[in-house]
Amino acid sequence: MEKLAIDGGSPYRTREFPRRTPFGDEEVALVTQAIRSQNLFWSGGTMVNELEERFAELYGVQHATASSSGTAAIHVAVGTIDPEPGDEIITGPITDAGSIVPILFQNAIPIFADINSDYCMDPEDVERKITPRTKAIMAIHLFGNPCDMDAMVDIARRHNLFLIEDCSQAHVTEYKGRLLGTFGDIAAFSLQQSKHMTTGDGGITITNRDDLAGRMAGFRDKGWARRPGWGPRTYMFLAPNYRMTELQGAVGLAQLPKVKGVVARRNQLGDYLTSLIQDIPGLDPAPVTEGGKHSYWLYPMRVRGVAAEDFA
């Protein structure tokens, strides 16, 4: 057997993988249109508002609020459910800091439930972690793999808890024929550069609950009322400024028609990779939750019998 490249052998691949090229003429045209409008501010513009409308339409929900990042989108979700100081939000232990920072900024406490072999939150441990201070469950669809949403919805309903879906890594991803982000009370998506659809940075929060929509929209806008008769500077509650610009909105509008194709291709390639490596001893391919489709934002593998660094 030839020596591995790491041991001084010849590498199998000598050229770099091609760079990802998510942007094209559609983005250039809409960004140009935004610039020529002479208004890049969301209020008074058209791009962000249209992105929100089309994103809501894609997910079949009534309300969408665009923001400046995925972290901001999650903060909008947490701020919308309005926890009291010291309230607890149960979430996953493997995630980006963007899932946790919004909880802390709202003076709430993240409580980490264990994961299953699919890297998603274990519903049984989620239920074990519930206390009288629990305000919400934040289900994280890690790497693009759906959580067991039947179980999460059941637990949230029985205990009268808000259910937040962190879909930062799971755009147009299906669980039992239904899109993630439509199971919970409110859901957040990241539009950061590496995501299935991107505006460089950005985020969107969605809900189908009319009672949450007003606070959701206001939370990204400093709590600004923006209502006739309220005066030029009237604020309903304390909130940050997470407004998306018209430039981001323009790119998002061009990206939106592409995202289904991007996810379908990732699903195809991820499943194909699994089929090629599933019988290799010591290598556990990316797991897929029963009833779900994996959108493979990342392809997680577990390696046994060799150092992960050497394998990589």
mmCIF file with all atom_site columns, N, CA, C and O in Angstrom, residues 86-124:
data_model
loop_
_atom_site.group_PDB
_atom_site.id
_atom_site.type_symbol
_atom_site.label_atom_id
_atom_site.label_alt_id
_atom_site.label_comp_id
_atom_site.label_asym_id
_atom_site.label_entity_id
_atom_site.label_seq_id
_atom_site.pdbx_PDB_ins_code
_atom_site.Cartn_x
_atom_site.Cartn_y
_atom_site.Cartn_z
_atom_site.occupancy
_atom_site.B_iso_or_equiv
_atom_site.pdbx_formal_charge
_atom_site.auth_seq_id
_atom_site.auth_comp_id
_atom_site.auth_asym_id
_atom_site.auth_atom_id
_atom_site.pdbx_PDB_model_num
ATOM 1   N N  . GLY A 1 86  ? -33.283 35.654 34.551 1.00 0.00 ? 86  GLY A N  1
ATOM 2   C CA . GLY A 1 86  ? -33.188 34.385 35.255 1.00 0.00 ? 86  GLY A CA 1
ATOM 3   C C  . GLY A 1 86  ? -34.004 33.270 34.660 1.00 0.00 ? 86  GLY A C  1
ATOM 4   O O  . GLY A 1 86  ? -33.877 32.112 35.079 1.00 0.00 ? 86  GLY A O  1
ATOM 5   N N  . ASP A 1 87  ? -34.856 33.582 33.676 1.00 0.00 ? 87  ASP A N  1
ATOM 6   C CA . ASP A 1 87  ? -35.575 32.516 32.989 1.00 0.00 ? 87  ASP A CA 1
ATOM 7   C C  . ASP A 1 87  ? -34.584 31.624 32.244 1.00 0.00 ? 87  ASP A C  1
ATOM 8   O O  . ASP A 1 87  ? -33.496 32.064 31.850 1.00 0.00 ? 87  ASP A O  1
ATOM 9   N N  . GLU A 1 88  ? -34.979 30.390 32.022 1.00 0.00 ? 88  GLU A N  1
ATOM 10  C CA . GLU A 1 88  ? -34.100 29.410 31.395 1.00 0.00 ? 88  GLU A CA 1
ATOM 11  C C  . GLU A 1 88  ? -34.592 29.062 29.986 1.00 0.00 ? 88  GLU A C  1
ATOM 12  O O  . GLU A 1 88  ? -35.796 28.950 29.745 1.00 0.00 ? 88  GLU A O  1
ATOM 13  N N  . ILE A 1 89  ? -33.636 28.900 29.077 1.00 0.00 ? 89  ILE A N  1
ATOM 14  C CA . ILE A 1 89  ? -33.935 28.451 27.718 1.00 0.00 ? 89  ILE A CA 1
ATOM 15  C C  . ILE A 1 89  ? -33.085 27.212 27.444 1.00 0.00 ? 89  ILE A C  1
ATOM 16  O O  . ILE A 1 89  ? -31.854 27.274 27.496 1.00 0.00 ? 89  ILE A O  1
ATOM 17  N N  . ILE A 1 90  ? -33.739 26.097 27.201 1.00 0.00 ? 90  ILE A N  1
ATOM 18  C CA . ILE A 1 90  ? -33.040 24.839 26.965 1.00 0.00 ? 90  ILE A CA 1
ATOM 19  C C  . ILE A 1 90  ? -32.602 24.776 25.510 1.00 0.00 ? 90  ILE A C  1
ATOM 20  O O  . ILE A 1 90  ? -33.395 25.005 24.592 1.00 0.00 ? 90  ILE A O  1
ATOM 21  N N  . THR A 1 91  ? -31.336 24.450 25.297 1.00 0.00 ? 91  THR A N  1
ATOM 22  C CA . THR A 1 91  ? -30.803 24.431 23.939 1.00 0.00 ? 91  THR A CA 1
ATOM 23  C C  . THR A 1 91  ? -29.714 23.377 23.826 1.00 0.00 ? 91  THR A C  1
ATOM 24  O O  . THR A 1 91  ? -29.454 22.619 24.766 1.00 0.00 ? 91  THR A O  1
ATOM 25  N N  . GLY A 1 92  ? -29.056 23.315 22.675 1.00 0.00 ? 92  GLY A N  1
ATOM 26  C CA . GLY A 1 92  ? -28.063 22.285 22.413 1.00 0.00 ? 92  GLY A CA 1
ATOM 27  C C  . GLY A 1 92  ? -26.660 22.704 22.831 1.00 0.00 ? 92  GLY A C  1
ATOM 28  O O  . GLY A 1 92  ? -26.311 23.885 22.763 1.00 0.00 ? 92  GLY A O  1
ATOM 29  N N  . PRO A 1 93  ? -25.810 21.730 23.213 1.00 0.00 ? 93  PRO A N  1
ATOM 30  C CA . PRO A 1 93  ? -24.461 22.044 23.690 1.00 0.00 ? 93  PRO A CA 1
ATOM 31  C C  . PRO A 1 93  ? -23.441 22.207 22.567 1.00 0.00 ? 93  PRO A C  1
ATOM 32  O O  . PRO A 1 93  ? -22.347 22.702 22.796 1.00 0.00 ? 93  PRO A O  1
ATOM 33  N N  . ILE A 1 94  ? -23.785 21.779 21.344 1.00 0.00 ? 94  ILE A N  1
ATOM 34  C CA . ILE A 1 94  ? -22.885 21.942 20.199 1.00 0.00 ? 94  ILE A CA 1
ATOM 35  C C  . ILE A 1 94  ? -23.540 22.932 19.250 1.00 0.00 ? 94  ILE A C  1
ATOM 36  O O  . ILE A 1 94  ? -24.548 22.618 18.612 1.00 0.00 ? 94  ILE A O  1
ATOM 37  N N  . THR A 1 95  ? -22.989 24.121 19.174 1.00 0.00 ? 95  THR A N  1
ATOM 38  C CA . THR A 1 95  ? -23.569 25.149 18.320 1.00 0.00 ? 95  THR A CA 1
ATOM 39  C C  . THR A 1 95  ? -22.594 26.313 18.216 1.00 0.00 ? 95  THR A C  1
ATOM 40  O O  . THR A 1 95  ? -21.530 26.319 18.846 1.00 0.00 ? 95  THR A O  1
ATOM 41  N N  . ASP A 1 96  ? -22.943 27.285 17.434 1.00 0.00 ? 96  ASP A N  1
ATOM 42  C CA . ASP A 1 96  ? -22.185 28.532 17.358 1.00 0.00 ? 96  ASP A CA 1
ATOM 43  C C  . ASP A 1 96  ? -22.570 29.422 18.535 1.00 0.00 ? 96  ASP A C  1
ATOM 44  O O  . ASP A 1 96  ? -23.683 29.322 19.071 1.00 0.00 ? 96  ASP A O  1
ATOM 45  N N  . ALA A 1 97  ? -21.646 30.290 18.916 1.00 0.00 ? 97  ALA A N  1
ATOM 46  C CA . ALA A 1 97  ? -21.940 31.227 20.007 1.00 0.00 ? 97  ALA A CA 1
ATOM 47  C C  . ALA A 1 97  ? -23.145 32.101 19.691 1.00 0.00 ? 97  ALA A C  1
ATOM 48  O O  . ALA A 1 97  ? -23.804 32.614 20.600 1.00 0.00 ? 97  ALA A O  1
ATOM 49  N N  . GLY A 1 98  ? -23.463 32.245 18.419 1.00 0.00 ? 98  GLY A N  1
ATOM 50  C CA . GLY A 1 98  ? -24.615 33.050 18.032 1.00 0.00 ? 98  GLY A CA 1
ATOM 51  C C  . GLY A 1 98  ? -25.941 32.515 18.543 1.00 0.00 ? 98  GLY A C  1
ATOM 52  O O  . GLY A 1 98  ? -26.923 33.264 18.607 1.00 0.00 ? 98  GLY A O  1
ATOM 53  N N  . SER A 1 99  ? -25.979 31.239 18.911 1.00 0.00 ? 99  SER A N  1
ATOM 54  C CA . SER A 1 99  ? -27.196 30.696 19.516 1.00 0.00 ? 99  SER A CA 1
ATOM 55  C C  . SER A 1 99  ? -27.305 31.054 20.996 1.00 0.00 ? 99  SER A C  1
ATOM 56  O O  . SER A 1 99  ? -28.405 31.105 21.545 1.00 0.00 ? 99  SER A O  1
ATOM 57  N N  . ILE A 1 100 ? -26.167 31.276 21.638 1.00 0.00 ? 100 ILE A N  1
ATOM 58  C CA . ILE A 1 100 ? -26.121 31.430 23.097 1.00 0.00 ? 100 ILE A CA 1
ATOM 59  C C  . ILE A 1 100 ? -26.073 32.895 23.515 1.00 0.00 ? 100 ILE A C  1
ATOM 60  O O  . ILE A 1 100 ? -26.703 33.300 24.496 1.00 0.00 ? 100 ILE A O  1
ATOM 61  N N  . VAL A 1 101 ? -25.327 33.715 22.767 1.00 0.00 ? 101 VAL A N  1
ATOM 62  C CA . VAL A 1 101 ? -25.190 35.130 23.117 1.00 0.00 ? 101 VAL A CA 1
ATOM 63  C C  . VAL A 1 101 ? -26.540 35.834 23.278 1.00 0.00 ? 101 VAL A C  1
ATOM 64  O O  . VAL A 1 101 ? -26.747 36.577 24.241 1.00 0.00 ? 101 VAL A O  1
ATOM 65  N N  . PRO A 1 102 ? -27.519 35.611 22.372 1.00 0.00 ? 102 PRO A N  1
ATOM 66  C CA . PRO A 1 102 ? -28.805 36.286 22.547 1.00 0.00 ? 102 PRO A CA 1
ATOM 67  C C  . PRO A 1 102 ? -29.512 35.910 23.846 1.00 0.00 ? 102 PRO A C  1
ATOM 68  O O  . PRO A 1 102 ? -30.198 36.757 24.446 1.00 0.00 ? 102 PRO A O  1
ATOM 69  N N  . ILE A 1 103 ? -29.382 34.667 24.278 1.00 0.00 ? 103 ILE A N  1
ATOM 70  C CA . ILE A 1 103 ? -29.987 34.252 25.545 1.00 0.00 ? 103 ILE A CA 1
ATOM 71  C C  . ILE A 1 103 ? -29.383 35.043 26.691 1.00 0.00 ? 103 ILE A C  1
ATOM 72  O O  . ILE A 1 103 ? -30.093 35.581 27.551 1.00 0.00 ? 103 ILE A O  1
ATOM 73  N N  . LEU A 1 104 ? -28.063 35.149 26.698 1.00 0.00 ? 104 LEU A N  1
ATOM 74  C CA . LEU A 1 104 ? -27.370 35.858 27.775 1.00 0.00 ? 104 LEU A CA 1
ATOM 75  C C  . LEU A 1 104 ? -27.679 37.350 27.737 1.00 0.00 ? 104 LEU A C  1
ATOM 76  O O  . LEU A 1 104 ? -27.847 37.985 28.791 1.00 0.00 ? 104 LEU A O  1
ATOM 77  N N  . PHE A 1 105 ? -27.748 37.928 26.538 1.00 0.00 ? 105 PHE A N  1
ATOM 78  C CA . PHE A 1 105 ? -28.036 39.351 26.436 1.00 0.00 ? 105 PHE A CA 1
ATOM 79  C C  . PHE A 1 105 ? -29.427 39.703 26.957 1.00 0.00 ? 105 PHE A C  1
ATOM 80  O O  . PHE A 1 105 ? -29.669 40.828 27.374 1.00 0.00 ? 105 PHE A O  1
ATOM 81  N N  . GLN A 1 106 ? -30.334 38.745 26.933 1.00 0.00 ? 106 GLN A N  1
ATOM 82  C CA . GLN A 1 106 ? -31.673 38.969 27.488 1.00 0.00 ? 106 GLN A CA 1
ATOM 83  C C  . GLN A 1 106 ? -31.752 38.567 28.954 1.00 0.00 ? 106 GLN A C  1
ATOM 84  O O  . GLN A 1 106 ? -32.847 38.440 29.510 1.00 0.00 ? 106 GLN A O  1
ATOM 85  N N  . ASN A 1 107 ? -30.594 38.402 29.585 1.00 0.00 ? 107 ASN A N  1
ATOM 86  C CA . ASN A 1 107 ? -30.504 38.072 31.018 1.00 0.00 ? 107 ASN A CA 1
ATOM 87  C C  . ASN A 1 107 ? -31.173 36.743 31.351 1.00 0.00 ? 107 ASN A C  1
ATOM 88  O O  . ASN A 1 107 ? -31.631 36.524 32.471 1.00 0.00 ? 107 ASN A O  1
ATOM 89  N N  . ALA A 1 108 ? -31.244 35.862 30.350 1.00 0.00 ? 108 ALA A N  1
ATOM 90  C CA . ALA A 1 108 ? -31.750 34.515 30.574 1.00 0.00 ? 108 ALA A CA 1
ATOM 91  C C  . ALA A 1 108 ? -30.569 33.550 30.694 1.00 0.00 ? 108 ALA A C  1
ATOM 92  O O  . ALA A 1 108 ? -29.412 33.920 30.482 1.00 0.00 ? 108 ALA A O  1
ATOM 93  N N  . ILE A 1 109 ? -30.866 32.312 31.033 1.00 0.00 ? 109 ILE A N  1
ATOM 94  C CA . ILE A 1 109 ? -29.828 31.323 31.314 1.00 0.00 ? 109 ILE A CA 1
ATOM 95  C C  . ILE A 1 109 ? -29.943 30.172 30.320 1.00 0.00 ? 109 ILE A C  1
ATOM 96  O O  . ILE A 1 109 ? -30.985 29.521 30.241 1.00 0.00 ? 109 ILE A O  1
ATOM 97  N N  . PRO A 1 110 ? -28.881 29.902 29.545 1.00 0.00 ? 110 PRO A N  1
ATOM 98  C CA . PRO A 1 110 ? -28.922 28.734 28.660 1.00 0.00 ? 110 PRO A CA 1
ATOM 99  C C  . PRO A 1 110 ? -28.737 27.451 29.458 1.00 0.00 ? 110 PRO A C  1
ATOM 100 O O  . PRO A 1 110 ? -27.823 27.343 30.283 1.00 0.00 ? 110 PRO A O  1
ATOM 101 N N  . ILE A 1 111 ? -29.601 26.496 29.222 1.00 0.00 ? 111 ILE A N  1
ATOM 102 C CA . ILE A 1 111 ? -29.520 25.187 29.856 1.00 0.00 ? 111 ILE A CA 1
ATOM 103 C C  . ILE A 1 111 ? -29.266 24.170 28.743 1.00 0.00 ? 111 ILE A C  1
ATOM 104 O O  . ILE A 1 111 ? -30.051 24.063 27.803 1.00 0.00 ? 111 ILE A O  1
ATOM 105 N N  . PHE A 1 112 ? -28.177 23.429 28.853 1.00 0.00 ? 112 PHE A N  1
ATOM 106 C CA . PHE A 1 112 ? -27.762 22.567 27.750 1.00 0.00 ? 112 PHE A CA 1
ATOM 107 C C  . PHE A 1 112 ? -28.266 21.144 27.928 1.00 0.00 ? 112 PHE A C  1
ATOM 108 O O  . PHE A 1 112 ? -27.909 20.459 28.878 1.00 0.00 ? 112 PHE A O  1
ATOM 109 N N  . ALA A 1 113 ? -29.106 20.726 26.985 1.00 0.00 ? 113 ALA A N  1
ATOM 110 C CA . ALA A 1 113 ? -29.546 19.338 26.934 1.00 0.00 ? 113 ALA A CA 1
ATOM 111 C C  . ALA A 1 113 ? -28.509 18.521 26.169 1.00 0.00 ? 113 ALA A C  1
ATOM 112 O O  . ALA A 1 113 ? -27.789 19.039 25.312 1.00 0.00 ? 113 ALA A O  1
ATOM 113 N N  . ASP A 1 114 ? -28.443 17.240 26.478 1.00 0.00 ? 114 ASP A N  1
ATOM 114 C CA . ASP A 1 114 ? -27.505 16.359 25.795 1.00 0.00 ? 114 ASP A CA 1
ATOM 115 C C  . ASP A 1 114 ? -27.966 16.120 24.361 1.00 0.00 ? 114 ASP A C  1
ATOM 116 O O  . ASP A 1 114 ? -29.093 16.461 23.978 1.00 0.00 ? 114 ASP A O  1
ATOM 117 N N  . ILE A 1 115 ? -27.076 15.525 23.554 1.00 0.00 ? 115 ILE A N  1
ATOM 118 C CA . ILE A 1 115 ? -27.396 15.228 22.166 1.00 0.00 ? 115 ILE A CA 1
ATOM 119 C C  . ILE A 1 115 ? -27.559 13.726 21.969 1.00 0.00 ? 115 ILE A C  1
ATOM 120 O O  . ILE A 1 115 ? -27.070 12.921 22.762 1.00 0.00 ? 115 ILE A O  1
ATOM 121 N N  . ASN A 1 116 ? -28.244 13.359 20.880 1.00 0.00 ? 116 ASN A N  1
ATOM 122 C CA . ASN A 1 116 ? -28.318 11.976 20.441 1.00 0.00 ? 116 ASN A CA 1
ATOM 123 C C  . ASN A 1 116 ? -27.150 11.670 19.515 1.00 0.00 ? 116 ASN A C  1
ATOM 124 O O  . ASN A 1 116 ? -26.322 12.535 19.217 1.00 0.00 ? 116 ASN A O  1
ATOM 125 N N  . SER A 1 117 ? -27.118 10.456 18.988 1.00 0.00 ? 117 SER A N  1
ATOM 126 C CA . SER A 1 117 ? -26.068 10.065 18.047 1.00 0.00 ? 117 SER A CA 1
ATOM 127 C C  . SER A 1 117 ? -26.176 10.825 16.726 1.00 0.00 ? 117 SER A C  1
ATOM 128 O O  . SER A 1 117 ? -25.249 10.813 15.920 1.00 0.00 ? 117 SER A O  1
ATOM 129 N N  . ASP A 1 118 ? -27.316 11.501 16.509 1.00 0.00 ? 118 ASP A N  1
ATOM 130 C CA . ASP A 1 118 ? -27.466 12.310 15.291 1.00 0.00 ? 118 ASP A CA 1
ATOM 131 C C  . ASP A 1 118 ? -27.001 13.747 15.501 1.00 0.00 ? 118 ASP A C  1
ATOM 132 O O  . ASP A 1 118 ? -27.198 14.594 14.635 1.00 0.00 ? 118 ASP A O  1
ATOM 133 N N  . TYR A 1 119 ? -26.397 14.029 16.642 1.00 0.00 ? 119 TYR A N  1
ATOM 134 C CA . TYR A 1 119 ? -25.854 15.343 17.013 1.00 0.00 ? 119 TYR A CA 1
ATOM 135 C C  . TYR A 1 119 ? -26.932 16.371 17.340 1.00 0.00 ? 119 TYR A C  1
ATOM 136 O O  . TYR A 1 119 ? -26.619 17.525 17.634 1.00 0.00 ? 119 TYR A O  1
ATOM 137 N N  . CYS A 1 120 ? -28.193 15.980 17.287 1.00 0.00 ? 120 CYS A N  1
ATOM 138 C CA . CYS A 1 120 ? -29.277 16.881 17.646 1.00 0.00 ? 120 CYS A CA 1
ATOM 139 C C  . CYS A 1 120 ? -29.725 16.629 19.084 1.00 0.00 ? 120 CYS A C  1
ATOM 140 O O  . CYS A 1 120 ? -29.395 15.596 19.683 1.00 0.00 ? 120 CYS A O  1
ATOM 141 N N  . MET A 1 121 ? -30.481 17.560 19.628 1.00 0.00 ? 121 MET A N  1
ATOM 142 C CA . MET A 1 121 ? -30.869 17.497 21.036 1.00 0.00 ? 121 MET A CA 1
ATOM 143 C C  . MET A 1 121 ? -31.712 16.271 21.333 1.00 0.00 ? 121 MET A C  1
ATOM 144 O O  . MET A 1 121 ? -32.626 15.922 20.585 1.00 0.00 ? 121 MET A O  1
ATOM 145 N N  . ASP A 1 122 ? -31.405 15.608 22.439 1.00 0.00 ? 122 ASP A N  1
ATOM 146 C CA . ASP A 1 122 ? -32.128 14.429 22.892 1.00 0.00 ? 122 ASP A CA 1
ATOM 147 C C  . ASP A 1 122 ? -33.430 14.877 23.560 1.00 0.00 ? 122 ASP A C  1
ATOM 148 O O  . ASP A 1 122 ? -33.403 15.515 24.611 1.00 0.00 ? 122 ASP A O  1
ATOM 149 N N  . PRO A 1 123 ? -34.593 14.566 22.972 1.00 0.00 ? 123 PRO A N  1
ATOM 150 C CA . PRO A 1 123 ? -35.858 15.029 23.560 1.00 0.00 ? 123 PRO A CA 1
ATOM 151 C C  . PRO A 1 123 ? -36.052 14.595 25.010 1.00 0.00 ? 123 PRO A C  1
ATOM 152 O O  . PRO A 1 123 ? -36.595 15.355 25.815 1.00 0.00 ? 123 PRO A O  1
ATOM 153 N N  . GLU A 1 124 ? -35.613 13.394 25.355 1.00 0.00 ? 124 GLU A N  1
ATOM 154 C CA . GLU A 1 124 ? -35.776 12.925 26.730 1.00 0.00 ? 124 GLU A CA 1
ATOM 155 C C  . GLU A 1 124 ? -34.974 13.795 27.698 1.00 0.00 ? 124 GLU A C  1
ATOM 156 O O  . GLU A 1 124 ? -35.444 14.114 28.796 1.00 0.00 ? 124 GLU A O  1
#
